[in-house]
Coordinates of C-alpha atoms in Angstrom, one line a residue:
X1 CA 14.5 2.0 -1.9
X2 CA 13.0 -0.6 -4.1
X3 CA 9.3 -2.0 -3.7
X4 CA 8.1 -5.1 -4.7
X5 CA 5.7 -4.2 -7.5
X6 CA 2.8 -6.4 -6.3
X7 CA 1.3 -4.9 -3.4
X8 CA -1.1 -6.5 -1.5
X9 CA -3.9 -4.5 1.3
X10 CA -6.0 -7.0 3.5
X11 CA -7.8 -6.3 6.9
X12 CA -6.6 -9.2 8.4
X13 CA -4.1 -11.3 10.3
X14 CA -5.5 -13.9 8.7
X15 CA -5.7 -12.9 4.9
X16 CA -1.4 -13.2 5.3
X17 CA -1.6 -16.1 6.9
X18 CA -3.7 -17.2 3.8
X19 CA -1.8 -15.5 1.0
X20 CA 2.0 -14.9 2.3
X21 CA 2.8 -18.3 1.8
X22 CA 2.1 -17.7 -2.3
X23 CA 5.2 -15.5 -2.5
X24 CA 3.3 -12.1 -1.4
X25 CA 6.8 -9.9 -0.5
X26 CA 4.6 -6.7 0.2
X27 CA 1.8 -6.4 2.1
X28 CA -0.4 -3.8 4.1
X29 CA -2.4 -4.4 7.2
X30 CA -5.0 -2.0 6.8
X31 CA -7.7 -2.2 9.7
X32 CA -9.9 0.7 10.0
X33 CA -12.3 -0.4 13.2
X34 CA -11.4 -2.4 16.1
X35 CA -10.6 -1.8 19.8
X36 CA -6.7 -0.9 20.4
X37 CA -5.9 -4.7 22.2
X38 CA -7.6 -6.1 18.7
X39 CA -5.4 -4.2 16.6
X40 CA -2.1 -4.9 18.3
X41 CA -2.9 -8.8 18.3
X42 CA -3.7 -8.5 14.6
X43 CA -0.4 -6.2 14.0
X44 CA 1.5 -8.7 16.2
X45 CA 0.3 -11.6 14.5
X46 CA 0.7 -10.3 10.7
X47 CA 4.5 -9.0 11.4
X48 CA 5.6 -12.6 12.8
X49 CA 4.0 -14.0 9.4
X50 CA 5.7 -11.6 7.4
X51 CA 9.1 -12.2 9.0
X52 CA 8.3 -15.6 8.8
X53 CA 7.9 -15.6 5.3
X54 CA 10.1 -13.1 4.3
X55 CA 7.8 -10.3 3.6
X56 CA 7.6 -6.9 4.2
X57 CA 4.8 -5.2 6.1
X58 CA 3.2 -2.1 5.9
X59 CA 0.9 -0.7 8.5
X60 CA -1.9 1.3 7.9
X61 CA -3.2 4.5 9.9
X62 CA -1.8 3.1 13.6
X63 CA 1.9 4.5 13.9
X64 CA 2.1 4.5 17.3
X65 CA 1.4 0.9 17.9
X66 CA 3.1 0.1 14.6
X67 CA 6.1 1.5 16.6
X68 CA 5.2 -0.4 20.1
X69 CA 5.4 -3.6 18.0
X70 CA 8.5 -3.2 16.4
X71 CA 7.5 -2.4 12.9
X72 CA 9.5 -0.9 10.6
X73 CA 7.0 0.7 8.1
X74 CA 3.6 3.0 8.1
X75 CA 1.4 4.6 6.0
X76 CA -0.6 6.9 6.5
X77 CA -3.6 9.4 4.3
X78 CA -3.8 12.6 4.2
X79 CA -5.8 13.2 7.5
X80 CA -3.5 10.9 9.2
X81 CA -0.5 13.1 8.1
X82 CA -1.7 16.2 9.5
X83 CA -2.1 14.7 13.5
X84 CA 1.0 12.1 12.8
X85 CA 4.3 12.5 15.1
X86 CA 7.0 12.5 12.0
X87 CA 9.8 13.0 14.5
X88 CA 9.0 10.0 16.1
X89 CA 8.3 7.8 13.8
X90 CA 11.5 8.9 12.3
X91 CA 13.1 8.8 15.4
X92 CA 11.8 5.0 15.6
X93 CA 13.6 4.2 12.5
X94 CA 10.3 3.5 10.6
X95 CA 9.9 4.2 7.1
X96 CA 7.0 6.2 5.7
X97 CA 4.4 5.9 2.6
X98 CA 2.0 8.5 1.7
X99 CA -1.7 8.7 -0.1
X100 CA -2.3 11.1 -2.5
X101 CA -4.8 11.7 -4.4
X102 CA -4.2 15.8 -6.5
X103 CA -1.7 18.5 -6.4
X104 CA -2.4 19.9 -3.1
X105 CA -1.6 16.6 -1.6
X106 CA 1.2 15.6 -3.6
X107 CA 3.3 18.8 -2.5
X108 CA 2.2 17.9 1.7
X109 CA 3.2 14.4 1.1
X110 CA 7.0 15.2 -0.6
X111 CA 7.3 17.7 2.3
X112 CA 7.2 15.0 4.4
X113 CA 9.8 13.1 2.5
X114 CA 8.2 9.9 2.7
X115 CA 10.2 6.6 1.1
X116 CA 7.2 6.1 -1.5
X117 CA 4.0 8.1 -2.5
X118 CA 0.9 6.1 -3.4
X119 CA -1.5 7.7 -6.3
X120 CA -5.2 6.6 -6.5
X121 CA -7.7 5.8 -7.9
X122 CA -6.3 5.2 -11.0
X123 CA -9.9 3.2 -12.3
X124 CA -12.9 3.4 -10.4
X125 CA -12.5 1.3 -7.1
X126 CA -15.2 0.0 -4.9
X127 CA -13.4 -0.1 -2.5
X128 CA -14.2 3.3 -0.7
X129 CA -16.5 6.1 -2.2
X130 CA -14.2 8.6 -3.1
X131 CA -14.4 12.4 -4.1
X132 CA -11.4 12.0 -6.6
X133 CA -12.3 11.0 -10.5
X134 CA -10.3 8.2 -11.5
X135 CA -7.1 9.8 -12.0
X136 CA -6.2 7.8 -15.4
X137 CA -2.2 6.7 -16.7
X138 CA -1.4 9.9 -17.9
X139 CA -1.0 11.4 -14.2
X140 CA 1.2 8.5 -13.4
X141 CA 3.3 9.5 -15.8
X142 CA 3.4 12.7 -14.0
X143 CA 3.5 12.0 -10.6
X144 CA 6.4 10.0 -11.5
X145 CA 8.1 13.2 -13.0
X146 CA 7.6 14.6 -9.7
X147 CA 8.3 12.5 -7.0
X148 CA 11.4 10.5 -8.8
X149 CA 13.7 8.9 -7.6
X150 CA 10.9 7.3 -5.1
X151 CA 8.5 4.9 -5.8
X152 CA 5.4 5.6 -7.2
X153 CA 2.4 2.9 -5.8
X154 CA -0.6 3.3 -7.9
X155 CA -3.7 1.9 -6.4
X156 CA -7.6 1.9 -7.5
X157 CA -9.4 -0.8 -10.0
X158 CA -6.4 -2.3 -11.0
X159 CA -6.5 -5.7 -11.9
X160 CA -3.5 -8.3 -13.7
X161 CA -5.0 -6.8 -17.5
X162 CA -4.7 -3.3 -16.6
X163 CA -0.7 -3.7 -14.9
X164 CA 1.1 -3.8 -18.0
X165 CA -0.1 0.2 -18.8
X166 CA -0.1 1.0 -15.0
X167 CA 3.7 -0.4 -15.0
X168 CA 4.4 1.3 -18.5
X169 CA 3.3 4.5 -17.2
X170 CA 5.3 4.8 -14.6
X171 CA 4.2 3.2 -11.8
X172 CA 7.0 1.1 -9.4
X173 CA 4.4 -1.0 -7.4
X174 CA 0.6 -1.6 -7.8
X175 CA -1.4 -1.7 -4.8
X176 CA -4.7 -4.6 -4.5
X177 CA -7.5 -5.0 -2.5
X178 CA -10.4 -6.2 -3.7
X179 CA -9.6 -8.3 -6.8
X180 CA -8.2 -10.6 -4.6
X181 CA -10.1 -10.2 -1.4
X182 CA -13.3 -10.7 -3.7
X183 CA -12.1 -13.2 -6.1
X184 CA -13.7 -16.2 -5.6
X185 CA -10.2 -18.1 -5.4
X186 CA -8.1 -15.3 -3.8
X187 CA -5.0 -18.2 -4.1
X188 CA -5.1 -18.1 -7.6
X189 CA -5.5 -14.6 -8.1
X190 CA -2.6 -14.1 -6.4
X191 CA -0.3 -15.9 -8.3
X192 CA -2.0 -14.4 -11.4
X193 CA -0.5 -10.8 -9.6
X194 CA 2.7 -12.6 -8.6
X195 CA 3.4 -13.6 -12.0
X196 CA 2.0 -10.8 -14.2
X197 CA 4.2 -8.6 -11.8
X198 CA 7.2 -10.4 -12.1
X199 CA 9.0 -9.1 -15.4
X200 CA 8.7 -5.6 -13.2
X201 CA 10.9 -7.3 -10.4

């Protein structure tokens, strides 16, 4: 399969609504605390915007509502993976992306035989504290040795001067949160991404 390389993460039903409109053809819904009826109304309202505007959406961490709603892709981290039902969401027809973030993880995650593997941090992020050192180009290169022919999403500090070496490397897609969710004009940051990403379309 092919991903768009410019892939979005947002917490929010409304952050779509927002940027989907700009072109975004990738985009995560990636909610990490709210009650089950919030999280199926924000995963209910973010697939009809995506199908509305002809995107495709990824959700984060809930699988089994992801499936009750009719959506066709997941992904899920490491911890996720180990308590995840892969015959069902196979069995659901929904397509699978994995975190990884070493070696150990890399080899659980191609077990799985996901449709892409995600590799971060690549900078330093702010997004989340993490116990992984930025992991730098030259892995991409190698995790893309590894894991070819799927896609490779890097994610972590990226920003539209550092996707020219993240794409060079070896990357297919590269993952945003915050440069966008924190820019102080998230709309024009996000055609900066669309069209720094799109000689990688």
């Amino acid at each position: 399969m092919k991903l768009d390389p410019f892939y979005l993460i947002v917490d929010s039903a409304t952050w779509i609504e927002r940027l989907a409109p700009l072109g975004v053809k990738l985009v995560q819904l990636r909610i990490k605390a709210m009650d089950e009826p919030g999280l199926r109304a924000e995963i209910r309202k973010s697939k009809a915007l995506c199908v509305q505007h002809k995107s495709q959406l990824i959700v984060n961490d809930h699988w089994r509502l992801a499936i009750e709603e009719g959506c066709d892709f997941v992904h899920l981290g490491q911890e996720d993976l180990q308590t995840a039902d892969l015959s069902r969401i196979r069995a659901a027809g929904v397509r699978l992306g994995l975190s990884t973030h070493d070696h150990v993880e890399l080899e659980t995650a191609m077990f799985a035989e996901p449709e892409y593997v995600a590799l971060g941090p690549i900078y330093p992020t702010i997004l989340k504290k993490m116990k992984w050192a930025p992991q730098g180009l030259e892995r991409i290169s190698e995790w893309k040795r590894r894991v070819a022919p799927i896609p490779l999403v890097a994610i972590g500090g990226l920003n539209p001067d550092r996707l020219d070496g993240v794409f060079e490397a070896g990357a297919n897609s590269a993952a945003v949160v915050t440069d966008i969710t924190l820019s102080s004009d998230p709309e024009a940051r996000t055609r900066e991404w669309i069209e720094k990403t799109d000689r990688w379309r």
